[in-house]
mmCIF file of C-alpha atoms and ligand atoms in Angstrom:
data_model
loop_
_atom_site.group_PDB
_atom_site.id
_atom_site.type_symbol
_atom_site.label_atom_id
_atom_site.label_comp_id
_atom_site.label_asym_id
_atom_site.label_seq_id
_atom_site.Cartn_x
_atom_site.Cartn_y
_atom_site.Cartn_z
ATOM 1 C CA MET Z 238 -27.061 -17.673 -29.534
ATOM 2 C CA THR Z 239 -24.308 -17.922 -26.981
ATOM 3 C CA LEU Z 240 -23.900 -21.006 -24.843
ATOM 4 C CA PRO Z 241 -24.533 -20.421 -21.128
ATOM 5 C CA ASP Z 242 -21.556 -20.823 -18.782
ATOM 6 C CA PRO Z 243 -20.480 -24.430 -18.238
ATOM 7 C CA THR Z 244 -20.704 -26.160 -14.845
ATOM 8 C CA LEU Z 245 -17.909 -28.622 -15.589
ATOM 9 C CA ARG Z 246 -14.427 -27.859 -16.831
ATOM 10 C CA LEU Z 247 -11.023 -29.461 -17.181
ATOM 11 C CA ARG Z 248 -8.165 -27.156 -16.339
ATOM 12 C CA VAL Z 249 -4.929 -28.206 -18.052
ATOM 13 C CA ASP Z 250 -1.720 -26.891 -16.510
ATOM 14 C CA THR Z 251 0.182 -26.351 -19.736
ATOM 15 C CA GLY Z 252 3.312 -25.261 -17.854
ATOM 16 C CA ALA Z 253 3.382 -28.623 -16.049
ATOM 17 C CA LEU Z 254 2.792 -30.411 -19.362
ATOM 18 C CA ALA Z 255 5.802 -28.681 -20.947
ATOM 19 C CA ASP Z 256 7.883 -29.377 -17.820
ATOM 20 C CA ASN Z 257 6.959 -33.059 -17.915
ATOM 21 C CA TRP Z 258 7.981 -33.320 -21.564
ATOM 22 C CA ARG Z 259 11.319 -31.616 -20.842
ATOM 23 C CA SER Z 260 11.931 -33.921 -17.842
ATOM 24 C CA LEU Z 261 11.185 -37.020 -19.914
ATOM 25 C CA ASP Z 262 13.339 -35.708 -22.764
ATOM 26 C CA ARG Z 263 16.210 -35.210 -20.298
ATOM 27 C CA LEU Z 264 15.704 -38.691 -18.812
ATOM 28 C CA SER Z 265 15.789 -40.086 -22.356
ATOM 29 C CA GLY Z 266 19.542 -39.333 -22.502
ATOM 30 C CA ASN Z 267 20.816 -39.160 -26.058
ATOM 31 C CA ALA Z 268 17.391 -40.007 -27.415
ATOM 32 C CA ARG Z 269 14.737 -37.408 -28.063
ATOM 33 C CA ALA Z 270 11.335 -37.672 -26.439
ATOM 34 C CA GLY Z 271 8.302 -37.790 -28.699
ATOM 35 C CA ALA Z 272 4.728 -37.826 -27.424
ATOM 36 C CA ALA Z 273 1.820 -40.261 -27.537
ATOM 37 C CA VAL Z 274 -1.184 -38.016 -28.230
ATOM 38 C CA LYS Z 275 -3.678 -40.761 -29.085
ATOM 39 C CA ALA Z 276 -7.189 -40.698 -27.584
ATOM 40 C CA ASP Z 277 -7.268 -36.893 -27.806
ATOM 41 C CA ALA Z 278 -4.025 -36.640 -25.816
ATOM 42 C CA TYR Z 279 -5.308 -39.081 -23.186
ATOM 43 C CA GLY Z 280 -8.486 -37.037 -22.855
ATOM 44 C CA LEU Z 281 -6.834 -33.668 -22.208
ATOM 45 C CA GLY Z 282 -7.521 -32.354 -25.718
ATOM 46 C CA MET Z 283 -5.316 -32.326 -28.802
ATOM 47 C CA ALA Z 284 -5.848 -28.597 -29.352
ATOM 48 C CA THR Z 285 -4.687 -27.772 -25.817
ATOM 49 C CA THR Z 286 -1.728 -30.136 -25.612
ATOM 50 C CA ALA Z 287 -0.161 -30.569 -29.064
ATOM 51 C CA PRO Z 288 0.907 -26.902 -29.524
ATOM 52 C CA VAL Z 289 2.434 -26.887 -26.005
ATOM 53 C CA LEU Z 290 4.400 -30.086 -26.658
ATOM 54 C CA ARG Z 291 5.512 -28.769 -30.039
ATOM 55 C CA ALA Z 292 6.685 -25.491 -28.496
ATOM 56 C CA ALA Z 293 8.590 -27.424 -25.801
ATOM 57 C CA GLY Z 294 10.549 -29.149 -28.591
ATOM 58 C CA CYS Z 295 8.626 -32.327 -29.369
ATOM 59 C CA GLN Z 296 8.926 -33.412 -33.007
ATOM 60 C CA ASP Z 297 7.268 -36.836 -33.052
ATOM 61 C CA PHE Z 298 3.566 -37.317 -32.302
ATOM 62 C CA PHE Z 299 1.880 -40.728 -32.140
ATOM 63 C CA VAL Z 300 -1.850 -41.227 -32.646
ATOM 64 C CA ALA Z 301 -3.759 -44.502 -32.968
ATOM 65 C CA HIS Z 302 -6.614 -43.778 -35.416
ATOM 66 C CA TRP Z 303 -6.669 -42.082 -38.808
ATOM 67 C CA SER Z 304 -9.322 -39.698 -37.489
ATOM 68 C CA GLU Z 305 -6.854 -38.606 -34.822
ATOM 69 C CA ALA Z 306 -4.193 -37.938 -37.453
ATOM 70 C CA LEU Z 307 -6.389 -35.233 -38.910
ATOM 71 C CA ALA Z 308 -6.818 -33.648 -35.480
ATOM 72 C CA ALA Z 309 -3.050 -33.724 -34.851
ATOM 73 C CA CYS Z 310 -2.262 -32.148 -38.223
ATOM 74 C CA ALA Z 311 -4.348 -29.116 -37.302
ATOM 75 C CA HIS Z 312 -1.652 -28.304 -34.710
ATOM 76 C CA VAL Z 313 1.682 -29.809 -35.785
ATOM 77 C CA PRO Z 314 3.372 -30.416 -39.159
ATOM 78 C CA SER Z 315 1.973 -33.603 -40.711
ATOM 79 C CA SER Z 316 5.455 -35.052 -41.273
ATOM 80 C CA MET Z 317 5.795 -35.270 -37.461
ATOM 81 C CA VAL Z 318 2.690 -37.450 -37.052
ATOM 82 C CA SER Z 319 2.701 -41.285 -36.979
ATOM 83 C CA VAL Z 320 -0.448 -43.414 -36.999
ATOM 84 C CA LEU Z 321 0.021 -46.496 -34.825
ATOM 85 C CA HIS Z 322 -2.834 -48.619 -36.143
ATOM 86 C CA GLY Z 323 -1.398 -48.495 -39.668
ATOM 87 C CA PRO Z 324 -3.234 -48.874 -42.987
ATOM 88 C CA MET Z 325 -6.048 -51.445 -42.885
ATOM 89 C CA SER Z 326 -6.774 -50.810 -46.585
ATOM 90 C CA SER Z 327 -5.364 -49.002 -49.582
ATOM 91 C CA ALA Z 328 -7.863 -46.221 -48.780
ATOM 92 C CA ASP Z 329 -6.065 -45.675 -45.458
ATOM 93 C CA ALA Z 330 -2.729 -45.639 -47.267
ATOM 94 C CA VAL Z 331 -4.000 -43.069 -49.790
ATOM 95 C CA PHE Z 332 -5.277 -40.944 -46.914
ATOM 96 C CA ALA Z 333 -1.824 -41.074 -45.246
ATOM 97 C CA ARG Z 334 -0.143 -39.914 -48.441
ATOM 98 C CA GLU Z 335 -2.626 -37.105 -49.008
ATOM 99 C CA LEU Z 336 -2.305 -35.892 -45.436
ATOM 100 C CA GLY Z 337 1.470 -36.389 -45.359
ATOM 101 C CA VAL Z 338 1.560 -38.418 -42.138
ATOM 102 C CA LYS Z 339 3.566 -41.609 -41.577
ATOM 103 C CA PRO Z 340 1.722 -44.905 -41.245
ATOM 104 C CA VAL Z 341 3.166 -47.364 -38.751
ATOM 105 C CA ILE Z 342 3.401 -50.623 -40.692
ATOM 106 C CA ASN Z 343 2.355 -53.541 -38.490
ATOM 107 C CA SER Z 344 2.225 -56.523 -40.871
ATOM 108 C CA LEU Z 345 3.198 -57.699 -44.345
ATOM 109 C CA VAL Z 346 -0.368 -56.952 -45.487
ATOM 110 C CA GLN Z 347 -0.050 -53.364 -44.244
ATOM 111 C CA ALA Z 348 3.327 -53.120 -46.024
ATOM 112 C CA THR Z 349 1.599 -54.196 -49.244
ATOM 113 C CA HIS Z 350 -1.096 -51.512 -48.880
ATOM 114 C CA TRP Z 351 1.589 -48.875 -48.389
ATOM 115 C CA ILE Z 352 3.849 -49.995 -51.237
ATOM 116 C CA GLU Z 353 0.910 -50.325 -53.648
ATOM 117 C CA VAL Z 354 -0.064 -46.678 -53.305
ATOM 118 C CA GLY Z 355 3.518 -45.551 -53.863
ATOM 119 C CA GLY Z 356 4.932 -45.830 -50.340
ATOM 120 C CA GLY Z 357 7.258 -43.207 -48.946
ATOM 121 C CA LEU Z 358 8.656 -42.683 -45.494
ATOM 122 C CA CYS Z 359 6.920 -44.858 -42.871
ATOM 123 C CA ASP Z 360 7.545 -46.351 -39.449
ATOM 124 C CA LEU Z 361 7.750 -50.092 -38.764
ATOM 125 C CA MET Z 362 6.423 -51.750 -35.599
ATOM 126 C CA VAL Z 363 8.197 -54.978 -34.700
ATOM 127 C CA ASP Z 364 6.522 -57.295 -32.221
ATOM 128 C CA THR Z 365 9.054 -58.366 -29.602
ATOM 129 C CA GLY Z 366 6.671 -60.135 -27.267
ATOM 130 C CA ILE Z 367 3.576 -58.090 -26.450
ATOM 131 C CA ASN Z 368 1.679 -59.840 -29.254
ATOM 132 C CA ARG Z 369 -0.509 -56.916 -30.019
ATOM 133 C CA LEU Z 370 0.321 -55.065 -33.244
ATOM 134 C CA GLY Z 371 3.572 -55.474 -35.149
ATOM 135 C CA VAL Z 372 5.499 -57.557 -37.644
ATOM 136 C CA PRO Z 373 6.767 -60.763 -36.000
ATOM 137 C CA MET Z 374 10.564 -61.150 -35.797
ATOM 138 C CA SER Z 375 10.244 -64.187 -38.107
ATOM 139 C CA ASP Z 376 8.868 -61.965 -40.911
ATOM 140 C CA LEU Z 377 11.677 -59.385 -40.811
ATOM 141 C CA ALA Z 378 13.633 -61.094 -43.574
ATOM 142 C CA ASP Z 379 10.680 -60.882 -45.981
ATOM 143 C CA PRO Z 380 11.814 -59.082 -49.155
ATOM 144 C CA LEU Z 381 8.621 -57.009 -49.076
ATOM 145 C CA LEU Z 382 9.864 -55.138 -46.009
ATOM 146 C CA ALA Z 383 13.153 -54.306 -47.772
ATOM 147 C CA LYS Z 384 11.074 -52.109 -50.107
ATOM 148 C CA LEU Z 385 9.993 -49.831 -47.247
ATOM 149 C CA SER Z 386 11.705 -46.539 -46.403
ATOM 150 C CA ILE Z 387 11.691 -46.855 -42.651
ATOM 151 C CA ASP Z 388 12.062 -43.795 -40.477
ATOM 152 C CA VAL Z 389 11.361 -45.151 -36.979
ATOM 153 C CA LEU Z 390 11.832 -48.842 -36.249
ATOM 154 C CA LEU Z 391 9.729 -49.299 -33.151
ATOM 155 C CA SER Z 392 8.637 -51.892 -30.679
ATOM 156 C CA HIS Z 393 6.521 -51.705 -27.538
ATOM 157 C CA LEU Z 394 7.241 -53.044 -24.044
ATOM 158 C CA ALA Z 395 4.614 -55.157 -22.288
ATOM 159 C CA SER Z 396 5.811 -54.699 -18.696
ATOM 160 C CA ALA Z 397 7.928 -51.544 -18.576
ATOM 161 C CA ASP Z 398 6.182 -50.506 -15.349
ATOM 162 C CA GLU Z 399 7.372 -53.678 -13.600
ATOM 163 C CA ASP Z 400 10.743 -55.190 -12.794
ATOM 164 C CA SER Z 401 10.125 -58.067 -15.198
ATOM 165 C CA PRO Z 402 12.618 -60.289 -17.052
ATOM 166 C CA MET Z 403 10.456 -59.676 -20.106
ATOM 167 C CA ASN Z 404 11.933 -56.184 -20.462
ATOM 168 C CA ALA Z 405 15.440 -57.473 -21.196
ATOM 169 C CA VAL Z 406 14.072 -60.125 -23.556
ATOM 170 C CA GLN Z 407 12.178 -57.512 -25.558
ATOM 171 C CA GLN Z 408 15.156 -55.130 -25.522
ATOM 172 C CA GLU Z 409 17.400 -57.865 -26.987
ATOM 173 C CA ARG Z 410 14.914 -58.703 -29.745
ATOM 174 C CA TRP Z 411 14.517 -55.020 -30.585
ATOM 175 C CA SER Z 412 18.343 -54.667 -30.756
ATOM 176 C CA ALA Z 413 18.482 -57.664 -33.106
ATOM 177 C CA ALA Z 414 15.767 -56.098 -35.301
ATOM 178 C CA ARG Z 415 17.781 -52.864 -35.442
ATOM 179 C CA LYS Z 416 20.742 -54.786 -36.878
ATOM 180 C CA GLN Z 417 18.580 -56.590 -39.400
ATOM 181 C CA MET Z 418 16.494 -53.741 -40.856
ATOM 182 C CA ALA Z 419 17.616 -50.526 -42.502
ATOM 183 C CA HIS Z 420 16.070 -47.586 -40.659
ATOM 184 C CA ARG Z 421 16.804 -44.008 -39.662
ATOM 185 C CA ARG Z 422 15.816 -44.052 -35.990
ATOM 186 C CA ALA Z 423 14.885 -46.665 -33.397
ATOM 187 C CA SER Z 424 12.365 -46.415 -30.545
ATOM 188 C CA LEU Z 425 11.277 -48.751 -27.737
ATOM 189 C CA ALA Z 426 10.411 -46.954 -24.509
ATOM 190 C CA ASN Z 427 7.064 -45.615 -23.352
ATOM 191 C CA SER Z 428 6.941 -43.481 -20.176
ATOM 192 C CA ALA Z 429 8.002 -46.255 -17.785
ATOM 193 C CA GLY Z 430 10.473 -47.676 -20.313
ATOM 194 C CA ILE Z 431 12.450 -44.416 -20.203
ATOM 195 C CA THR Z 432 13.482 -45.242 -16.627
ATOM 196 C CA LEU Z 433 14.932 -48.643 -17.611
ATOM 197 C CA GLY Z 434 18.167 -47.042 -18.807
ATOM 198 C CA SER Z 435 20.061 -46.096 -21.937
ATOM 199 C CA ALA Z 436 19.824 -49.579 -23.510
ATOM 200 C CA TYR Z 437 16.103 -48.874 -23.904
ATOM 201 C CA HIS Z 438 16.392 -45.367 -25.345
ATOM 202 C CA GLY Z 439 17.520 -45.750 -28.948
ATOM 203 C CA ASP Z 440 16.967 -42.498 -30.834
ATOM 204 C CA LEU Z 441 13.415 -41.678 -29.780
ATOM 205 C CA THR Z 442 11.215 -42.373 -26.747
ATOM 206 C CA ARG Z 443 7.405 -42.319 -26.761
ATOM 207 C CA PRO Z 444 6.048 -41.151 -23.409
ATOM 208 C CA GLY Z 445 2.299 -40.790 -23.004
ATOM 209 C CA ILE Z 446 0.846 -41.079 -19.505
ATOM 210 C CA ALA Z 447 3.757 -39.353 -17.730
ATOM 211 C CA LEU Z 448 3.391 -36.270 -19.943
ATOM 212 C CA TYR Z 449 -0.123 -35.882 -18.595
ATOM 213 C CA GLY Z 450 0.747 -36.354 -14.925
ATOM 214 C CA GLY Z 451 0.726 -40.141 -14.599
ATOM 215 C CA VAL Z 452 3.438 -41.805 -12.535
ATOM 216 C CA PRO Z 453 3.649 -45.374 -13.890
ATOM 217 C CA CYS Z 454 6.718 -46.398 -11.880
ATOM 218 C CA ALA Z 455 8.521 -45.352 -8.713
ATOM 219 C CA ALA Z 456 11.499 -43.910 -10.622
ATOM 220 C CA LEU Z 457 9.246 -41.079 -11.850
ATOM 221 C CA ASN Z 458 8.054 -40.110 -8.357
ATOM 222 C CA GLY Z 459 8.775 -36.471 -7.695
ATOM 223 C CA VAL Z 460 9.684 -35.850 -11.355
ATOM 224 C CA ILE Z 461 6.221 -35.654 -12.882
ATOM 225 C CA ARG Z 462 3.784 -32.826 -12.144
ATOM 226 C CA GLN Z 463 -0.008 -33.025 -12.164
ATOM 227 C CA VAL Z 464 -1.444 -31.621 -15.401
ATOM 228 C CA ALA Z 465 -5.189 -32.355 -15.431
ATOM 229 C CA TYR Z 466 -7.482 -30.665 -12.892
ATOM 230 C CA PRO Z 467 -11.185 -31.511 -13.257
ATOM 231 C CA GLU Z 468 -13.454 -28.856 -11.714
ATOM 232 C CA ALA Z 469 -17.202 -28.948 -11.075
ATOM 233 C CA ALA Z 470 -19.664 -26.277 -9.963
ATOM 234 C CA ILE Z 471 -22.227 -26.588 -7.167
ATOM 235 C CA LEU Z 472 -25.749 -26.831 -8.612
ATOM 236 C CA GLN Z 473 -27.584 -26.772 -5.312
ATOM 237 C CA VAL Z 474 -26.891 -26.488 -1.587
ATOM 238 C CA ARG Z 475 -29.204 -28.192 0.896
ATOM 239 C CA ASP Z 476 -29.456 -28.873 4.608
ATOM 240 C CA LEU Z 477 -30.017 -32.349 6.025
ATOM 241 C CA ARG Z 478 -31.493 -33.425 9.330
ATOM 242 C CA PRO Z 479 -30.391 -36.536 11.221
ATOM 243 C CA GLY Z 480 -31.798 -39.616 9.465
ATOM 244 C CA ASP Z 481 -31.971 -38.000 5.989
ATOM 245 C CA HIS Z 482 -30.467 -40.068 3.147
ATOM 246 C CA VAL Z 483 -28.433 -39.074 0.105
ATOM 247 C CA GLY Z 484 -28.605 -40.344 -3.456
ATOM 248 C CA TYR Z 485 -29.596 -43.596 -5.159
ATOM 249 C CA ASN Z 486 -30.156 -46.497 -2.824
ATOM 250 C CA ALA Z 487 -29.764 -44.154 0.159
ATOM 251 C CA THR Z 488 -26.268 -45.413 0.930
ATOM 252 C CA PHE Z 489 -25.459 -42.362 3.083
ATOM 253 C CA THR Z 490 -27.510 -41.368 6.115
ATOM 254 C CA ALA Z 491 -26.913 -38.142 8.055
ATOM 255 C CA THR Z 492 -26.286 -38.610 11.759
ATOM 256 C CA SER Z 493 -26.580 -34.897 12.573
ATOM 257 C CA HIS Z 494 -27.621 -31.621 10.962
ATOM 258 C CA MET Z 495 -25.337 -31.009 8.023
ATOM 259 C CA ARG Z 496 -25.025 -29.046 4.792
ATOM 260 C CA ILE Z 497 -24.416 -30.777 1.466
ATOM 261 C CA GLY Z 498 -23.649 -29.621 -2.072
ATOM 262 C CA VAL Z 499 -24.820 -31.195 -5.319
ATOM 263 C CA LEU Z 500 -22.034 -31.054 -7.917
ATOM 264 C CA SER Z 501 -22.334 -31.079 -11.683
ATOM 265 C CA ILE Z 502 -20.232 -34.184 -12.297
ATOM 266 C CA GLY Z 503 -21.160 -37.844 -12.602
ATOM 267 C CA TYR Z 504 -20.251 -41.138 -14.113
ATOM 268 C CA ALA Z 505 -21.284 -39.950 -17.578
ATOM 269 C CA ASP Z 506 -18.326 -37.567 -17.239
ATOM 270 C CA GLY Z 507 -15.951 -40.374 -16.328
ATOM 271 C CA TYR Z 508 -16.293 -39.747 -12.594
ATOM 272 C CA LEU Z 509 -17.187 -43.376 -12.057
ATOM 273 C CA ARG Z 510 -19.170 -45.025 -9.286
ATOM 274 C CA ALA Z 511 -15.862 -46.293 -7.926
ATOM 275 C CA TRP Z 512 -15.714 -42.854 -6.256
ATOM 276 C CA SER Z 513 -18.965 -43.360 -4.333
ATOM 277 C CA GLY Z 514 -18.230 -42.680 -0.680
ATOM 278 C CA LYS Z 515 -14.502 -42.350 -1.525
ATOM 279 C CA GLY Z 516 -13.911 -39.263 -3.647
ATOM 280 C CA VAL Z 517 -12.809 -35.911 -2.275
ATOM 281 C CA MET Z 518 -13.170 -32.352 -3.617
ATOM 282 C CA HIS Z 519 -10.902 -29.424 -2.800
ATOM 283 C CA ASN Z 520 -11.862 -25.879 -2.122
ATOM 284 C CA GLY Z 521 -8.610 -24.156 -1.342
ATOM 285 C CA TYR Z 522 -7.169 -26.035 1.637
ATOM 286 C CA ARG Z 523 -10.538 -27.588 2.515
ATOM 287 C CA HIS Z 524 -11.222 -31.246 1.681
ATOM 288 C CA LEU Z 525 -14.859 -32.142 1.102
ATOM 289 C CA PRO Z 526 -15.783 -35.844 0.878
ATOM 290 C CA VAL Z 527 -18.250 -37.443 -1.543
ATOM 291 C CA LEU Z 528 -21.426 -38.724 0.122
ATOM 292 C CA GLY Z 529 -23.345 -41.742 -1.140
ATOM 293 C CA ARG Z 530 -23.496 -42.913 -4.755
ATOM 294 C CA VAL Z 531 -22.104 -40.997 -7.688
ATOM 295 C CA SER Z 532 -24.941 -40.731 -10.213
ATOM 296 C CA MET Z 533 -24.905 -40.038 -13.951
ATOM 297 C CA ASP Z 534 -24.788 -36.236 -13.847
ATOM 298 C CA MET Z 535 -24.400 -35.415 -10.171
ATOM 299 C CA THR Z 536 -22.275 -36.112 -7.126
ATOM 300 C CA VAL Z 537 -23.139 -35.011 -3.585
ATOM 301 C CA ILE Z 538 -20.479 -33.720 -1.195
ATOM 302 C CA ASP Z 539 -20.311 -32.795 2.471
ATOM 303 C CA LEU Z 540 -20.111 -29.003 2.900
ATOM 304 C CA THR Z 541 -19.764 -29.111 6.683
ATOM 305 C CA ALA Z 542 -16.181 -27.835 6.443
ATOM 306 C CA ALA Z 543 -17.125 -25.114 3.934
ATOM 307 C CA PRO Z 544 -20.485 -23.618 5.009
ATOM 308 C CA ASP Z 545 -19.834 -20.445 2.977
ATOM 309 C CA LEU Z 546 -20.011 -22.218 -0.393
ATOM 310 C CA ARG Z 547 -23.018 -21.476 -2.599
ATOM 311 C CA GLU Z 548 -24.604 -22.444 -5.909
ATOM 312 C CA GLY Z 549 -22.211 -21.658 -8.748
ATOM 313 C CA ASP Z 550 -19.039 -21.994 -6.663
ATOM 314 C CA TRP Z 551 -16.354 -24.247 -8.128
ATOM 315 C CA LEU Z 552 -14.641 -27.218 -6.555
ATOM 316 C CA GLU Z 553 -11.569 -29.057 -7.698
ATOM 317 C CA VAL Z 554 -11.867 -32.836 -7.945
ATOM 318 C CA CYS Z 555 -8.942 -34.559 -6.167
ATOM 319 C CA TYR Z 556 -7.269 -36.089 -9.199
ATOM 320 C CA ASP Z 557 -3.573 -36.521 -8.473
ATOM 321 C CA LEU Z 558 -3.275 -39.611 -10.669
ATOM 322 C CA PRO Z 559 -1.182 -42.066 -8.592
ATOM 323 C CA ASP Z 560 -3.221 -41.202 -5.521
ATOM 324 C CA ALA Z 561 -6.555 -41.260 -7.377
ATOM 325 C CA ALA Z 562 -5.711 -44.657 -8.892
ATOM 326 C CA ALA Z 563 -4.885 -46.111 -5.472
ATOM 327 C CA LYS Z 564 -8.140 -44.760 -3.995
ATOM 328 C CA SER Z 565 -10.505 -45.679 -6.845
ATOM 329 C CA GLY Z 566 -8.984 -48.928 -8.106
ATOM 330 C CA LEU Z 567 -8.991 -47.472 -11.637
ATOM 331 C CA SER Z 568 -5.772 -47.230 -13.647
ATOM 332 C CA GLN Z 569 -4.157 -43.823 -14.169
ATOM 333 C CA TYR Z 570 -4.809 -44.306 -17.904
ATOM 334 C CA GLU Z 571 -8.526 -44.939 -17.379
ATOM 335 C CA LEU Z 572 -8.810 -41.980 -15.016
ATOM 336 C CA LEU Z 573 -7.664 -39.637 -17.797
ATOM 337 C CA THR Z 574 -9.064 -41.176 -20.962
ATOM 338 C CA GLY Z 575 -12.468 -41.662 -19.349
ATOM 339 C CA LEU Z 576 -13.028 -37.929 -18.765
ATOM 340 C CA GLY Z 577 -16.114 -37.162 -20.825
ATOM 341 C CA ARG Z 578 -17.144 -34.677 -23.454
ATOM 342 C CA ARG Z 579 -19.103 -32.411 -21.146
ATOM 343 C CA PHE Z 580 -15.928 -30.993 -19.613
ATOM 344 C CA GLN Z 581 -15.129 -27.623 -21.084
ATOM 345 C CA ARG Z 582 -11.510 -28.078 -22.134
HETATM 346 C C1 PLP Y 803 0.243 -45.599 -25.865
HETATM 347 C C2 PLP Y 803 1.568 -45.927 -26.398
HETATM 348 C C3 PLP Y 803 2.722 -45.312 -25.868
HETATM 349 C C4 PLP Y 803 2.714 -44.458 -24.638
HETATM 350 O O1 PLP Y 803 2.641 -45.295 -23.495
HETATM 351 P P1 PLP Y 803 2.594 -44.693 -22.003
HETATM 352 O O2 PLP Y 803 2.593 -45.909 -21.149
HETATM 353 O O3 PLP Y 803 1.336 -43.916 -21.900
HETATM 354 O O4 PLP Y 803 3.791 -43.849 -21.824
HETATM 355 C C5 PLP Y 803 3.918 -45.566 -26.514
HETATM 356 N N1 PLP Y 803 3.991 -46.392 -27.596
HETATM 357 C C6 PLP Y 803 2.909 -47.018 -28.097
HETATM 358 C C7 PLP Y 803 3.056 -47.920 -29.266
HETATM 359 C C8 PLP Y 803 1.672 -46.829 -27.513
HETATM 360 O O5 PLP Y 803 0.602 -47.467 -27.997
#
């Protein structure tokens, strides 16, 4: 059996993805850019993105879960993969050794799990103020940590996308940690952190969102290209008379004769109800607004400006991330990672 043609697809501009990585690598100065590819490369697909990033020159790939490590290793050498959540048990640590990926050690307990199974090269996350994962500065002198072979000594900024005094505080703590712990390479900056200057670069940067078209801070305006283009097909075209309503709760009412299109995309696909009455679809140069409520599997649009469109025709969802975030009230991160499984990637 062959699967019928899809009515929902996510086009990934791999040229733009490679360009974004090269731009971020250049902006990282003497440091090299790695790539955060957790959450299936922010929803764009590991299989689509990892080989492109690797070919562009990326040599360090960060995932969150152990399950994601397996997916990454299908596309890049396992020695280039780091697992941010670290080993929660000795079983996780054994898995890391068998697969050949690096665990990111986030606590003395995680260090124990890693050392007990024989250890090897790992990364160490130091908490410098975000209070999420990471060894506290006060634990750095623990003799247990001296037993680790640390490749990347990393920390993570809480407010890199803002002009916050917290950035300098975290940078100073990270610099102090670098002096205290033996390590091969040091890393602090995410996408926005790269723009804070060379003091934040160390040896390796870890962009995520900006690789995929997100613009987390003004300094990246005009540098980053859109990568993800959601596209949906028209399932049905219909004509409305004045007074006819559209969708759940009849929140749109036609004031004249008009043509509408029912698209195969809904909130189950991550096209959330925040877009009700706000979203826009493109067909070439034509902009077609969303009418009424977005429902689970369908969204209705106004075809007045495109009366030639028919069932099966494709429309591009307006999804330029900074713009889409401003319009929908969702974050650029949520806009990408929320894109569902029904998109053909
Ligand atoms: C997700 C993540 C990144 C990437 O952050 P962006 O803001 O998407 O660039 C970098 N480092 C760590 C530890 C992360 O969890």
